[in-house]
Coordinates of C-alpha atoms in Angstrom, one line a residue:
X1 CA 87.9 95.1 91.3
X2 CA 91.3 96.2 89.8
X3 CA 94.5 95.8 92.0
X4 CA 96.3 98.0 89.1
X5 CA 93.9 101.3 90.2
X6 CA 94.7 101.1 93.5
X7 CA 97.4 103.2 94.7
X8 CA 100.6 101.7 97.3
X9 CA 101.1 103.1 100.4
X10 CA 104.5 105.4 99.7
X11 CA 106.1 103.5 102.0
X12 CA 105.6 103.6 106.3
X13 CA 103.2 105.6 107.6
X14 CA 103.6 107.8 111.5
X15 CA 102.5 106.3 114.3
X16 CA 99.7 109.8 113.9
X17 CA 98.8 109.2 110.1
X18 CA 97.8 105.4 111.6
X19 CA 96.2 107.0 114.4
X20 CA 94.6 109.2 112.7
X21 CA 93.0 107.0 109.8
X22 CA 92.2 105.0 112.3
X23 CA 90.3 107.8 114.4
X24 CA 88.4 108.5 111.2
X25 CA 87.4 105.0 110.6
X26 CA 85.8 105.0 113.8
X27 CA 84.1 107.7 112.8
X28 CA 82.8 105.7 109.6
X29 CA 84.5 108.1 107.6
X30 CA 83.7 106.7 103.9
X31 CA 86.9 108.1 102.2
X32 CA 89.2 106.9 105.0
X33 CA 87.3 103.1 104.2
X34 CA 88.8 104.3 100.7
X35 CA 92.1 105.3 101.8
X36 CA 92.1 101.7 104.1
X37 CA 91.9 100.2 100.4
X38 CA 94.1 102.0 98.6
X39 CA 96.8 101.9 101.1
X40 CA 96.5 98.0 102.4
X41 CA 94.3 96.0 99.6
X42 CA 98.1 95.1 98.1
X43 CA 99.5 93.9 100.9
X44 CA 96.1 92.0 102.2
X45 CA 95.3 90.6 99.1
X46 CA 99.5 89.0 99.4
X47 CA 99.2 87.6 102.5
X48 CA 95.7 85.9 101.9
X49 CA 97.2 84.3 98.4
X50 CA 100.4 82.7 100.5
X51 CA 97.6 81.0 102.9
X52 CA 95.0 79.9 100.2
X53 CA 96.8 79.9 97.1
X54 CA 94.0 80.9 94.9
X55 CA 93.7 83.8 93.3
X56 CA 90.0 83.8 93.8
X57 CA 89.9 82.8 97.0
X58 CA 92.5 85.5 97.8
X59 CA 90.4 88.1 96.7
X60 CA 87.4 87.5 98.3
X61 CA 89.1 86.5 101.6
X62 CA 90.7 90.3 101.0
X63 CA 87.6 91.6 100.6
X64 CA 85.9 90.1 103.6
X65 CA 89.0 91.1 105.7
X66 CA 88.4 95.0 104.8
X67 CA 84.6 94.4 105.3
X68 CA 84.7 93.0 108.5
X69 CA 87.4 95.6 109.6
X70 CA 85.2 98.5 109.3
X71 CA 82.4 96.8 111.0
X72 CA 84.7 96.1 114.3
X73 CA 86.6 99.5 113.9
X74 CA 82.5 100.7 114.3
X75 CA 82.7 98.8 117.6
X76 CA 86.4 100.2 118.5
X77 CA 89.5 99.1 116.9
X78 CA 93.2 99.2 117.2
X79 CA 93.8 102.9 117.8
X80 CA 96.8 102.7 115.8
X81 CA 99.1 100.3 114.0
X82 CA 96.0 98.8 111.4
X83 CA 98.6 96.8 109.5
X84 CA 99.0 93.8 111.9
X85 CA 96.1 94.1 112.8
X86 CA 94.4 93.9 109.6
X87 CA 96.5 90.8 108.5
X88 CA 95.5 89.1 111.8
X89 CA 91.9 89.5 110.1
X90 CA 93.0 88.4 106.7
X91 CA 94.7 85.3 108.3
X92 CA 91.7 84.1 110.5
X93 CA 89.4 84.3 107.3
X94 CA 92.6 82.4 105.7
X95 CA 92.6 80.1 107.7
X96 CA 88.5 79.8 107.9
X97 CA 88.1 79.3 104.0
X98 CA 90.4 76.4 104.0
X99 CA 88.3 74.7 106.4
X100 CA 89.3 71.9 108.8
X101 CA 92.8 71.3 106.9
X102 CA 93.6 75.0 107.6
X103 CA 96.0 74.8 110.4
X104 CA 97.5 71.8 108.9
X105 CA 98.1 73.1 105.7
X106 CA 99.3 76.8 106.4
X107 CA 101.7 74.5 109.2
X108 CA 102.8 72.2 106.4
X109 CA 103.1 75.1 104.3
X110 CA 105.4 77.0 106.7
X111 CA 107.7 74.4 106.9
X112 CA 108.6 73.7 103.9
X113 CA 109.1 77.4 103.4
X114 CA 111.5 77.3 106.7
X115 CA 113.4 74.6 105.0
X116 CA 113.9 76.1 102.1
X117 CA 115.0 79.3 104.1
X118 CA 117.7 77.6 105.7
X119 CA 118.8 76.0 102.8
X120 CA 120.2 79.6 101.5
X121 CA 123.2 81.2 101.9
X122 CA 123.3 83.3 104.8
X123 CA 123.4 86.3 103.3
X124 CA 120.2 85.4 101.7
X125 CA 118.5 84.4 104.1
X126 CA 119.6 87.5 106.4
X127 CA 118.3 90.0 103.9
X128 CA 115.1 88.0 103.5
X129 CA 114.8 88.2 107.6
X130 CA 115.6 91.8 107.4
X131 CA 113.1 92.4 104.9
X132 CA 110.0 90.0 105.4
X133 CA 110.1 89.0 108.9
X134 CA 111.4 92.0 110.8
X135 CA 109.6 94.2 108.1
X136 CA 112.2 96.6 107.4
X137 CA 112.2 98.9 104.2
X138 CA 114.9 98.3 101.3
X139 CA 116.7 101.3 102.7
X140 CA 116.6 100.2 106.0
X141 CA 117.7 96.8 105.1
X142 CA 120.8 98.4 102.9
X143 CA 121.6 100.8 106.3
X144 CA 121.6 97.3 108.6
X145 CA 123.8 95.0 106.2
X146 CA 126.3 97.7 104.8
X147 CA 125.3 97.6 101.3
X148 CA 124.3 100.0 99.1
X149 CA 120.1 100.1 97.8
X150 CA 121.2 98.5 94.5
X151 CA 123.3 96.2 96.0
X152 CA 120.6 95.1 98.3
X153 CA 117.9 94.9 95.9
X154 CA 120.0 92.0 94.3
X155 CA 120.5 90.2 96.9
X156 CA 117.2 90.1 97.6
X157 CA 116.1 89.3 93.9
X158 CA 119.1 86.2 94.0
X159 CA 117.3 84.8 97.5
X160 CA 113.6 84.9 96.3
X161 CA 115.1 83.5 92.9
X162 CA 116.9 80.5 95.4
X163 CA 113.8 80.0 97.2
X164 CA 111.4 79.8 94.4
X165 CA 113.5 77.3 93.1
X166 CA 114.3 75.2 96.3
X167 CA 110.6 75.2 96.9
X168 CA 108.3 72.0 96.0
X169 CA 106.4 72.8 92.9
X170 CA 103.3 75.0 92.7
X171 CA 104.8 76.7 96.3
X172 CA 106.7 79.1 94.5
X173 CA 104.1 80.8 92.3
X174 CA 103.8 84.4 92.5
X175 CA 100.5 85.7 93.6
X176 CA 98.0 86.4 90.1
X177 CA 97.2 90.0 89.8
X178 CA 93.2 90.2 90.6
X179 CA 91.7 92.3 92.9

């Protein structure tokens, strides 16, 4: 499986294109499956990498997530919004394949992130809010804090920069390229 073939979503979809992919997964509409790849495999495969931290891992825990999404959109389903809901599937099988020490770790985990979030300036950690907690676009995130897209795009590069620094070693990797 190549991550590099698979296309990112152009940005947020309507409220009706998520209904409607949705509606024809329900259906067990083969190409939307597809179209549930190409548009969220990126994002899924991210989110499982932060909890499990191998790339292997990572991909199979995607893979299983997207698998075990069309079998309950079969039985129903979110009839919109698959995003969260899909990464509350990716982070129970997260948290399943690291077994007993799951909670704990993804807990120990978070808190050293946190601490290392608050160690930032506040700018920083305001655009790193903005971007990866309240899940606002770049634009969006320029619009809130005054600044222009450029501007904001460094600021954001300067506070992941901080942070992968400030972090303990190892917890700062970027996520391998695999599925």
């Amino acid at each position: 499986m190549d991550r590099g073939t698979a296309r990112q979503g152009s940005g947020r979809r309507s409220p009706q294109q998520e209904a409607a992919l949705a509606r024809r997964l329900r259906q067990g509409d083969p190409e939307a499956l597809e179209e549930l790849y190409e548009r969220y495999v990126d994002r899924l495969y991210r989110h499982a990498y932060y909890f499990v931290r191998e790339r292997e891992t990572a991909e199979q825990v995607t893979l299983q997530a997207l698998l075990e999404a069309w079998e309950r959109l079969s039985r129903g389903g979110p009839r919109a919004r698959l995003l969260p809901w899909l990464l509350g599937i990716v982070h129970e099988l997260a948290a399943a394949s690291l077994g007993e020490a799951g909670p704990a770790a993804v807990e120990a985990r978070t808190g050293e992130v946190l601490a290392a979030i608050l160690r930032l300036p506040a700018a920083e950690r305001l655009v790193l809010t903005l971007r990866f907690v309240d899940g606002l676009s770049y634009q969006e995130a320029a619009e809130q804090l005054g600044r222009s897209l450029p501007s904001l795009l460094s600021l954001q590069y300067r506070a992941l920069s901080r942070l992968r620094r400030l972090l303990p070693a190892g917890r700062g990797a970027q996520p391998e390229a695999g599925l």
